[in-house]
XYZ file of C-alpha atoms in Angstrom:
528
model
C 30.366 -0.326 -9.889
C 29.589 1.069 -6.623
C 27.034 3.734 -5.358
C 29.501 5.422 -3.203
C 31.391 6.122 -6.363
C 28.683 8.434 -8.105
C 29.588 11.068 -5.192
C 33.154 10.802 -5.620
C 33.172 11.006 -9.155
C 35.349 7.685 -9.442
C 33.405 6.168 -11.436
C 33.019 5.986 -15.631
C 29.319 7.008 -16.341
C 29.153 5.456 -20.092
C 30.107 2.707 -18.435
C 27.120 2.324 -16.032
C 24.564 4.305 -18.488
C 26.169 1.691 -21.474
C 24.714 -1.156 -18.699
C 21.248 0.700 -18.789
C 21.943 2.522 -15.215
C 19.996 5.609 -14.972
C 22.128 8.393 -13.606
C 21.299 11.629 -11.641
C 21.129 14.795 -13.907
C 21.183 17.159 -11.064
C 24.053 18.291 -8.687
C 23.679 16.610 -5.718
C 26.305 18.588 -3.412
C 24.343 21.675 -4.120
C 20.748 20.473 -3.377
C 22.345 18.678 -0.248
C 23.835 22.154 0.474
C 20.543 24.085 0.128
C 18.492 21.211 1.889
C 20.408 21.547 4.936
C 19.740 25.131 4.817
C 16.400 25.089 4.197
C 15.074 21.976 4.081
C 11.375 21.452 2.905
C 10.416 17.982 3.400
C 10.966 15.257 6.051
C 9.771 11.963 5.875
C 9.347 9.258 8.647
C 9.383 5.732 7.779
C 13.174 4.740 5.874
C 11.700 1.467 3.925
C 11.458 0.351 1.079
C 8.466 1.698 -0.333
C 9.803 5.216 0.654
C 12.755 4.880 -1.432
C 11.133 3.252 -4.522
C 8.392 5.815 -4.662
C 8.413 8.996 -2.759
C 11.736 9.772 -3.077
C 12.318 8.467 -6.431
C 9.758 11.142 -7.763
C 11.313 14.049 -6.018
C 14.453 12.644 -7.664
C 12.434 12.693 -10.719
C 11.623 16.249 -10.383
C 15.229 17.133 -9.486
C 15.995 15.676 -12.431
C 14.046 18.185 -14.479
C 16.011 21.491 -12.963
C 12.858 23.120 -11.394
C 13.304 22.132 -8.102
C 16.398 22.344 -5.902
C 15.960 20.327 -2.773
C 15.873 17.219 -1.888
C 14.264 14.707 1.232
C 14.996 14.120 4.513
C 14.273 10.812 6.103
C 13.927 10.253 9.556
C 13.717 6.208 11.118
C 11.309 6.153 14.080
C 11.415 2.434 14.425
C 14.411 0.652 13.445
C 17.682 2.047 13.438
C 19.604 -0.475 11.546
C 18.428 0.681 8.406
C 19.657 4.219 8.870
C 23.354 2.376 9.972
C 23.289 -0.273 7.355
C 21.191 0.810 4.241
C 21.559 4.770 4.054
C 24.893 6.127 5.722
C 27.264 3.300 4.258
C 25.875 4.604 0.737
C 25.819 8.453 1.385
C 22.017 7.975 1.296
C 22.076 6.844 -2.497
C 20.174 3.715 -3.890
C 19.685 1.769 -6.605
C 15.425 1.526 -7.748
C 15.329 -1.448 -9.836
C 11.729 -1.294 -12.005
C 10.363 -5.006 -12.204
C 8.808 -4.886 -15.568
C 5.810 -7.468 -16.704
C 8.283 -8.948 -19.257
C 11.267 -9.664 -17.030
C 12.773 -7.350 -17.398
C 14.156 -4.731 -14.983
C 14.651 -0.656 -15.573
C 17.715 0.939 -13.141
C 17.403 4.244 -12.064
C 19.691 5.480 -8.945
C 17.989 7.550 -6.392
C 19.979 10.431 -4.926
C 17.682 12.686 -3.778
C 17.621 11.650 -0.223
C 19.891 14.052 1.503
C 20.156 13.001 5.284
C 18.763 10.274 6.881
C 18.128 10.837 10.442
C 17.647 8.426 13.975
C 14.135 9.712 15.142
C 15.138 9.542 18.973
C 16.301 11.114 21.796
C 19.233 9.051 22.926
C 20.920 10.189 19.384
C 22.190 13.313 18.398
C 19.911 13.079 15.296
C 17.559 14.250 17.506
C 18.722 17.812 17.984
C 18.846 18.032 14.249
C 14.921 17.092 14.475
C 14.513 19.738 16.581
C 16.396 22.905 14.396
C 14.926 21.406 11.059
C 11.416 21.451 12.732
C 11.681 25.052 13.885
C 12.781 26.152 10.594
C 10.327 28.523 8.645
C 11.195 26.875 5.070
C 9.701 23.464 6.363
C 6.797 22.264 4.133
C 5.403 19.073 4.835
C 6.631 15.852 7.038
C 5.197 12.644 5.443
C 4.649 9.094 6.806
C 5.255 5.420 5.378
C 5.508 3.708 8.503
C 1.956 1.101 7.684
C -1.192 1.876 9.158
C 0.011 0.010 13.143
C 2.708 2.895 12.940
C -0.278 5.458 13.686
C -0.956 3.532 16.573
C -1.201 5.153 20.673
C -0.529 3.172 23.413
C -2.009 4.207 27.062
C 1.772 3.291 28.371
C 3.285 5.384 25.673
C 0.768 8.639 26.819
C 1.571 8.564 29.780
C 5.315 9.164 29.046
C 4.908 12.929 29.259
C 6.810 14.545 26.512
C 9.305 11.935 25.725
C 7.171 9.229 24.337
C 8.566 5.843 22.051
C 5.432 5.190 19.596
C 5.983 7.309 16.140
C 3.114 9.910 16.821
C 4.052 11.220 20.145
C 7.967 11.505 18.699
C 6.151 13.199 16.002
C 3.930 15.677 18.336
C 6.678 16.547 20.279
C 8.676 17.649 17.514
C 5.168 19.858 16.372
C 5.485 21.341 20.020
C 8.708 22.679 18.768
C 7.558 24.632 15.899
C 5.064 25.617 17.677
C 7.238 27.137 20.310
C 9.622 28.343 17.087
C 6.638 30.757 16.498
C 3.397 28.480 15.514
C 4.728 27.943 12.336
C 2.551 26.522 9.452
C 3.023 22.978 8.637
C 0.816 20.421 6.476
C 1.394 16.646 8.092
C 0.798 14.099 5.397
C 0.558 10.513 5.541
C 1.628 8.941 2.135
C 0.481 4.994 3.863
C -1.755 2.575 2.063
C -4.696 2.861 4.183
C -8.407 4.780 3.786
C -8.020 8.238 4.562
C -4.605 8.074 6.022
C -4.888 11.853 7.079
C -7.323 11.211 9.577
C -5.031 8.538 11.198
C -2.371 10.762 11.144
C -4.387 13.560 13.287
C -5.913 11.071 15.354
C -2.725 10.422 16.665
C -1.275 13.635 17.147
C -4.214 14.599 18.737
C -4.140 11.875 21.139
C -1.293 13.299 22.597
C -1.569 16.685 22.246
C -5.231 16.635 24.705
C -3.444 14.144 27.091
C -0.441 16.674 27.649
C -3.295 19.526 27.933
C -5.128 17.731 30.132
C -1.673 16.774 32.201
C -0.315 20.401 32.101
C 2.631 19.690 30.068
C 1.891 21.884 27.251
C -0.290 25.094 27.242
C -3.350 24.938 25.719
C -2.289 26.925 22.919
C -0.813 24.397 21.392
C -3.852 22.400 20.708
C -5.017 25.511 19.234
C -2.436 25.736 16.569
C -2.555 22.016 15.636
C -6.625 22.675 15.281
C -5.838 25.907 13.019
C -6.273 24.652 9.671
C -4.578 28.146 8.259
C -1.479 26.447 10.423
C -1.837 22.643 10.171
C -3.423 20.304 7.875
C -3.318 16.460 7.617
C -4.454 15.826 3.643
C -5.353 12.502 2.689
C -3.598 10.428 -0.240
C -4.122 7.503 -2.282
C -0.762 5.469 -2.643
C -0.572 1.911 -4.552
C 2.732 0.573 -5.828
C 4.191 -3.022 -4.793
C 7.990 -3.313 -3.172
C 8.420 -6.879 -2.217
C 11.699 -7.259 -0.291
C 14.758 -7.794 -2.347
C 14.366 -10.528 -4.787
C 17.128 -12.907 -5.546
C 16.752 -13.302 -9.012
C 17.035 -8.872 -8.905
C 20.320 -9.635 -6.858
C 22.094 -11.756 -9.340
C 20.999 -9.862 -12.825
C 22.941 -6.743 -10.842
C 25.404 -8.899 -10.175
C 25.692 -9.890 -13.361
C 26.133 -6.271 -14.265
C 29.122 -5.446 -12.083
C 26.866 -3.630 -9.562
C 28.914 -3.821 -6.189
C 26.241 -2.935 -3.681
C 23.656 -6.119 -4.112
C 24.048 -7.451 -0.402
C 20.871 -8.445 1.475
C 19.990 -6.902 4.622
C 18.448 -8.298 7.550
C 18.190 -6.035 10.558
C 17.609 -7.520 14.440
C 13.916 -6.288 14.238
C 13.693 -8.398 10.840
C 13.193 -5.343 8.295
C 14.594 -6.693 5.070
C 16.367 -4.440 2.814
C 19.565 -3.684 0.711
C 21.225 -1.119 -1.045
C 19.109 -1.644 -3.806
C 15.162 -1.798 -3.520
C 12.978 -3.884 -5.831
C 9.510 -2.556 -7.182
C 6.910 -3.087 -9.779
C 6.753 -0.566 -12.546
C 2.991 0.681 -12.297
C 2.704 3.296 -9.425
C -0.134 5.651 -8.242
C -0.105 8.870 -5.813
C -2.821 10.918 -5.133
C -2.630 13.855 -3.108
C -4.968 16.290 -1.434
C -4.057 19.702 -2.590
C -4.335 21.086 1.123
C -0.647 22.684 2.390
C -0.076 26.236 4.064
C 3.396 26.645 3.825
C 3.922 25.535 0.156
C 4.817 22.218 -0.727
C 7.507 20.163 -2.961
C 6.409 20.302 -6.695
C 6.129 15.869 -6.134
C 3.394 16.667 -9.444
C 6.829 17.034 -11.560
C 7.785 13.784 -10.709
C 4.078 11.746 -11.229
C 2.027 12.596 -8.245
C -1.290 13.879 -9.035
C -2.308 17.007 -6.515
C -6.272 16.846 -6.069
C -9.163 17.442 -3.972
C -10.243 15.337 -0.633
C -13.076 14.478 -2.348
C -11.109 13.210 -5.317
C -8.917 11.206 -3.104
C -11.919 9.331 -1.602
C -13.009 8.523 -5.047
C -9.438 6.934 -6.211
C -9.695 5.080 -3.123
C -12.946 4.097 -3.956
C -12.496 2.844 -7.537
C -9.381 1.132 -6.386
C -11.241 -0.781 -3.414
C -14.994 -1.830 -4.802
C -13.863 -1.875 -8.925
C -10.523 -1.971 -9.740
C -8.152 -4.129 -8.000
C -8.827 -5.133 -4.706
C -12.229 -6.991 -5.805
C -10.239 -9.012 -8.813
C -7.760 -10.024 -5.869
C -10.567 -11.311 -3.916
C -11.966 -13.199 -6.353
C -8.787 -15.183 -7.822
C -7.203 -15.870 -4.289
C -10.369 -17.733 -3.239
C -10.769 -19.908 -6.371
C -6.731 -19.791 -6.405
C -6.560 -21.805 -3.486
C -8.769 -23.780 -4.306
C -6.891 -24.684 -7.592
C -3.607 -25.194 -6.033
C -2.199 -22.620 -6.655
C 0.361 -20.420 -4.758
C 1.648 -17.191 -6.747
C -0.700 -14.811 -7.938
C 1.321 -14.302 -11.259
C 0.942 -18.109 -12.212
C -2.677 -17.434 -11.617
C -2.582 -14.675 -14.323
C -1.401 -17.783 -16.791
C -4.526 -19.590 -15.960
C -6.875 -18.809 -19.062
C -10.220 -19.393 -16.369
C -9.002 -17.211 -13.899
C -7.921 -14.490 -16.125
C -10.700 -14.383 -17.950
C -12.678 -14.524 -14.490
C -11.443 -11.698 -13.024
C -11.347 -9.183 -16.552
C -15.389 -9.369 -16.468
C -15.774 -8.968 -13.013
C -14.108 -5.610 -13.378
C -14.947 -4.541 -16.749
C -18.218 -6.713 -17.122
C -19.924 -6.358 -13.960
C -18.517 -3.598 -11.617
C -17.430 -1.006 -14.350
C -21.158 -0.180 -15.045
C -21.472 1.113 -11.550
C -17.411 2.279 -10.780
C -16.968 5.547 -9.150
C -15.331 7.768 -11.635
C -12.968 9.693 -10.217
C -11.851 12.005 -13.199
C -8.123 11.981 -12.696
C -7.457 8.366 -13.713
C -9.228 6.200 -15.966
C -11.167 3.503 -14.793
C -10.736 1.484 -17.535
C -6.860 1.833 -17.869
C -6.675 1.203 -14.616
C -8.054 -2.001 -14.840
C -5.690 -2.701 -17.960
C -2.414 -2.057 -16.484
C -3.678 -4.435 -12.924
C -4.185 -7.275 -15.507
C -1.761 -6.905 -18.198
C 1.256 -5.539 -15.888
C 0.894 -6.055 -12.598
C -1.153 -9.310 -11.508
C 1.116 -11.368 -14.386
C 4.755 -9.441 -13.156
C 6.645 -12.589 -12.496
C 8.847 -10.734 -9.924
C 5.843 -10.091 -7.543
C 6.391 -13.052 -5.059
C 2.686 -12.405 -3.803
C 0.633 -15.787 -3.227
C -3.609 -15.922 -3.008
C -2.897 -17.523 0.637
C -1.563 -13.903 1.692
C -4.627 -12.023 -0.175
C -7.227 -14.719 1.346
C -6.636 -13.426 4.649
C -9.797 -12.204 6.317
C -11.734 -12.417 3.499
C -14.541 -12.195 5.582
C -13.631 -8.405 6.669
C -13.218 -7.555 2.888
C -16.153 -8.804 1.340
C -18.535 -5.930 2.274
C -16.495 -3.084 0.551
C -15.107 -5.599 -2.326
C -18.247 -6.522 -3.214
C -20.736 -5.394 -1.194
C -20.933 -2.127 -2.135
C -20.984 -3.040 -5.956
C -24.542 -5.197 -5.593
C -25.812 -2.250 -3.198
C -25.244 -0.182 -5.865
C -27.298 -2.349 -8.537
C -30.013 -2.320 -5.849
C -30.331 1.146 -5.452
C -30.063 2.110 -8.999
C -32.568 -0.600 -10.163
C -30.389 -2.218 -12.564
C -30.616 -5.408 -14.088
C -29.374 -8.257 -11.329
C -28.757 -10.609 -14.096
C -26.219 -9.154 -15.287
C -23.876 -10.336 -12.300
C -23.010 -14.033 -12.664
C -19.295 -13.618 -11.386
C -19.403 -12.034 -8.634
C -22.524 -14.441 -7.330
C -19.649 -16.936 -8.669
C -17.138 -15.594 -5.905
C -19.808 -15.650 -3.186
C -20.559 -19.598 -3.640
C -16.806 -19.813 -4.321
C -16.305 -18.901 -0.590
C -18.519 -21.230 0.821
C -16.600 -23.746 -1.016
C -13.310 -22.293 0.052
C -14.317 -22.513 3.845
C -14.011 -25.979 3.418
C -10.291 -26.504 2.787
C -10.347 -28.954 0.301
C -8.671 -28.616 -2.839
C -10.366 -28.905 -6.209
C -8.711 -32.337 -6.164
C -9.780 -33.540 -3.367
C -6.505 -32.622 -1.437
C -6.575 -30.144 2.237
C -5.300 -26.864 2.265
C -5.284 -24.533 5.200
C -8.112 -21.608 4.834
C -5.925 -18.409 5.693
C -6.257 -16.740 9.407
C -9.840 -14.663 9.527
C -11.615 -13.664 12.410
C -14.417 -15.569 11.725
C -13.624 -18.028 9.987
C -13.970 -21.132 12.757
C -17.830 -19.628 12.610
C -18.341 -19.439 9.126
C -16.788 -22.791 8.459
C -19.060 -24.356 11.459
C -22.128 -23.534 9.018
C -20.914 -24.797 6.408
C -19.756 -28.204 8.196
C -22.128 -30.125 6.827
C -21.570 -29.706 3.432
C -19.387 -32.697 2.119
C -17.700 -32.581 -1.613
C -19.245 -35.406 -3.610
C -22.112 -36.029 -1.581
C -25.245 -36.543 -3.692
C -28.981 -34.876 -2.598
C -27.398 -33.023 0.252
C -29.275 -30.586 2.322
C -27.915 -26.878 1.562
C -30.000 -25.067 4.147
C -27.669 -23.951 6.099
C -26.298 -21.617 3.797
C -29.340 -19.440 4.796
C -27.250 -18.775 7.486
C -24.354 -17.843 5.350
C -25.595 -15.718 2.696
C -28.071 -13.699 4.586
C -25.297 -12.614 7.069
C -25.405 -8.273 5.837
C -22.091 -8.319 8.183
C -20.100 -10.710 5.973
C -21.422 -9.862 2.353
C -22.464 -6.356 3.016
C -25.805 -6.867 3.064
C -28.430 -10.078 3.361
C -27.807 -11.129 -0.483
C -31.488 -13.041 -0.729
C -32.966 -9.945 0.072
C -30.753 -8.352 -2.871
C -32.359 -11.062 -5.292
C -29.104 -13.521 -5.204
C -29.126 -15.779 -2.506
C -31.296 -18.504 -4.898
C -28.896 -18.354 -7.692
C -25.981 -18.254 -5.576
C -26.951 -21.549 -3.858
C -27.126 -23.081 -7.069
C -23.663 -22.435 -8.167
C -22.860 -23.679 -4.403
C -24.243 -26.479 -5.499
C -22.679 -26.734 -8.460
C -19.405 -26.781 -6.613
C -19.533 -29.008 -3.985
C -21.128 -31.794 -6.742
C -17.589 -33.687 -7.088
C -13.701 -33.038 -6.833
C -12.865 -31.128 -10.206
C -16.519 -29.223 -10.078
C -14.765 -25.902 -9.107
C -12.665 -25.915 -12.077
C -15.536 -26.767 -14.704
C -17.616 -24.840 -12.680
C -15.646 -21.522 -12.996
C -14.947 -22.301 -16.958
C -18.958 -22.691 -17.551
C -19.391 -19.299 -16.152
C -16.688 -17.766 -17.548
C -17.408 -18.980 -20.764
C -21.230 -18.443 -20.851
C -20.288 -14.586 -19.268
C-alpha cells in the first residue's frame, strides 16, 4: 500500500478502506487541472501542521463536491521537504488522527496540488510569479511560526530580491500589483495573537523601505494600504502535530502502509509521508477577503468577525487551556513528572486544573458565541491533555512562565477586581501563584533537584526566593513581598488585589517539608 498508487489507480481500494484508510471522493486530475488554471489559494509554510489541518479541510470540502480546487504550497525555508516529503508522493499524504483512546483515524490528503520552492534560484519561482498575477487568486496563507514574520535590517537592504519569508512574499505582491493592482486578502493561519497584524507588519516593512529607496513607486504602498484591494484578517488556529511518532510508524506498518519512513532534513525539520495529529482542532477566521475566498467553512473552519477572533483567542489564553497548562506544568515538575498525559492520570492534578477552569475562571470567561466555553474546556481535559500520543512534557510548557503569568492569570483576578466579585472564591489559582515560588526552587517534592526551565527572569526571581529552604521550621517569608507584589510578573501587585496574605500562607504550606506540595495540592483540591 503506497500513496503513489491512489494516482495511478494500482491499487485495490476495499483493500485500504477494509484497513480503515479514508480515501479521496473527489477527482483529483480534474481539480489539479482547474487549479493550475485558476488557482485560488497558495500557502507558504509546507509542515506539518499545514498538511494535518489546512489542507486536510479543503480536502474535506472537496470531498463534499461543492468546491473544485485545491491548494498550492509554496516552501520559503527549507527545501528538502518539497524534494523529499511532497514530489516523491505526487503531493499526497497520509493524516493519521491520534485519538484519546489509542487509537488512530486515517484519512489521505490529496488536495494539495503543487508544491512549489519559494526562491529565485528555482524555476518554481516563475510559477510564483504567473500564479500571483492571476485574477482568480484568493488568498495566500502562512504557517511558517510567529519568527517566520520576522525582518532583518540585512535582509531590507537586499532591494527586491530579499531571503526572509516576507520580503519573498512582498515581492511577489509587487507583481500583482504590476498585473493590474489586483485584489488579494493575505492571511496568516499561525498560532500567535492577532497573526494578521504580523503578517502586515512585515510586508509593510518592506514595502516603505523600497519607497523610501526608489525601487518601487509609491503606488504600490497605496494598493497594499487599500483595504477594498488587500486585507490581512486575523485567525485563531489550535490543533497539536508533534513530529512523527514511532509508535504511529509501526501500527501503519502493521497495516501494509508502504510510505512510513522518517524524515530528517539538513535544517532538522522532521517529517514523513505521513503526519501525526491530535483529533480536536479549531480555526477561526476573520470574514474579511475581496476577491472571494475558498469555502474552508465546508471543511470545519468557522468564518467570523475580528472582534470574534480576539475573543476565541481570549477564552483560549486567560480560561480555557493555556491557564490549566500553566498550572499542571509547575506543580508537574515539581511531582516528577515528565509527560503532560501521565499528568492527566494523576487524580490531584486533574482535579486541579477542571476547577480552575470551570470553578474559578469560567465565572468571568469571555464568551465568544461561536464556541462553547464550557465544551471547550471538556474536550482539553477529556481528549486532549490525557491523548497518550502527545509527547508534550510540563518542562516544555514551564518555559517562561514568568512572561505568561500576566495574561494566564492575571487578567482573570483583574477581572474579579473590577467586577467586585467575591475573592474567596479563588483558592486554585492563589494555589498556582505559591506553587511558583516553590517551583523557583528546583527541588522536587521529594527532596530531589530538577532544572527550572529557561525564563528570562528567572536567575532574579529565584534570587528572592533564595532564602527560602524546604523543611526549615519558623522561617522568615518576607521576601516574598518582593515576589508577589511584582504587577510585571503576576499582572498586577496581588496584595493590593486582596491575595498576597493568603497566598503566603499556602507558600508556607509548601515549603513546610519534602512531600508538602503533594498534600498540599490534595487539601485544596479536595476542600475546592
Amino acid at each position: 500500500m503506497k500513496l503513489t498508487d491512489i494516482l495511478s489507480g494500482n491499487f485495490d481500494a476495499t483493500e485500504w478502506e477494509a484497513k480503515g484508510y479514508q480515501l479521496p471522493k473527489f477527482d483529483r486530475a480534474t481539480v489539479a487541472k482547474k487549479t493550475f488554471k485558476e488557482p485560488t489559494w497558495v500557502h507558504f509554510g509546507g509542515g506539518n501542521i499545514f498538511r494535518a489541518f489546512p489542507a486536510a479541510i479543503l480536502n474535506d470540502a472537496l470531498n463534499t463536491g461543492k468546491y473544485d480546487r485545491g491548494v498550492i504550497v509554496a516552501e520559503t525555508f527549507d527545501f528538502e521537504v518539497i524534494d523529499k516529503a511532497y514530489t516523491p508522493y505526487d503531493n499526497l499524504s497520509l493524516l493519521v488522527s491520534l485519538q484519546s483512546s489509542g487509537t488512530i483515524e486515517k484519512k489521505v490528503i490529496a488536495s494539495v496540488t503543487e508544491a512549489l520552492k519559494a526562491d529565485y534560484q528555482f524555476a518554481d519561482w516563475q510559477r510564483l510569479v504567473d500564479i500571483f498575477c492571476n485574477p482568480s487568486l484568493q488568498m495566500i496563507s502562512f504557517t511558517i511560526t510567529e519568527k517566520g514574520y520576522s525582518v532583518s535590517p540585512a535582509d531590507l537592504q537586499r532591494g527586491l530580491q530579499p531571503v526572509l519569508a516576507m520580503g519573498k512574499v512582498t515581492v511577489l505582491l509587487y507583481e500583482r500589483f504590476k498585473a493590474g493592482a489586483l485584489p488579494l486578502t493575505v492571511q496568516s493561519m499561525d498560532n500567535c495573537s492577532h497573526n494578521g497584524d504580523k503578517v502586515k507588519a512585515g510586508v509593510f516593512a518592506y514595502a516603505e523601505r523600497w519607497v523610501a529607496d526608489g525601487l518601487v513607486p509609491a503606488s504600490f504602498l497605496d494598493y497594499l494600504k487599500d483595504e477594498k484591494k488587500i486585507t490581512f484578517p486575523w485567525s485563531m488556529i489550535d490543533k497539536i502535530t508533534p513530529r512523527p511518532h514511532q509508535k504511529v510508524q509501526e501500527m501503519l506498518a502493521a497495516d501494509g502502509f508502504e510510505d512510513n519512513n522518517y524524515i530528517e532534513t539538513e535544517k532538522h525539520t522532521f517529517t514523513a509521508p505521513f503526519v501525526n495529529a491530535e483529533e480536536v482542532q479549531y480555526l477561526v477566521i476573520e470574514d474579511n477577503y475581496t476577491n472571494g475566498r475558498p469555502p474552508l467553512d465546508l471543511g470545519g473552519a468557522l468564518y467570523t468577525t475580528r472582534e470574534t477572533v480576539d475573543k476565541v483567542e481570549t477564552m483560549k489564553v486567560t480560561t480555557c487551556l493555556n491557564p490549566l497548562h500553566t498550572a499542571m506544568s509547575i506543580y508537574g515538575c515539581m511531582l516528577g513528572y515528565t509527560l503532560i498525559s501521565a499528568e492527566m492520570a494523576d487524580d490531584d492534578l486533574r482535579a486541579f486544573i477542571q476547577k480552575i477552569g470551570y470553578m474559578e475562571a469560567m465565572p468571568v470567561v469571555t464568551d465568544p458565541g461561536v464556541l462553547n466555553p464550557y465544551e471547550f474546556i471538556g474536550d482539553v481535559i477529556n481528549r486532549r491533555l490525557p491523548n497518550p500520543f502527545m509527547p508534550d512534557a510540563p518542562q516544555r510548557i514551564a518555559m517562561d512562565t514568568s512572561q505568561k503569568l500576566p495574561i494566564r492569570f492575571g487578567e482573570t483576578i483583574k477581572k474579579y477586581v473590577s467586577r467586585g466579585l467575591d475573592m474567596d472564591n479563588l483558592i486554585l489559582i492563589p494555589l498556582t501563584m505559591a506553587g511558583y515560588a516553590r517551583y523557583l526552587k528546583g527541588i522536587k517534592d521529594d527532596g530531589t533537584p530538577f532544572e527550572p526551565s529557561p525564563d528570562p527572569l528567572l536567575e532574579e526571581l529565584q534570587a528572592i526566593v533564595a532564602p527560602l529552604e524546604v523543611g526549615k521550621k519558623d522561617q522568615d517569608y518576607s521576601c516574598l513581598k518582593a515576589l508577589y507584589s511584582r504587577a510585571d510578573v503576576f499582572g498586577l501587585n496581588l496584595y493590593e488585589a486582596g491575595l498576597g496574605e493568603q497566598i503566603e500562607g499556602m507558600v508556607k504550606e509548601l515549603y513546610s517539608s519534602y512531600g508538602a506540595v503533594r498534600l498540599t495540592l490534595h487539601k485544596y483540591v479536595t476542600a475546592r
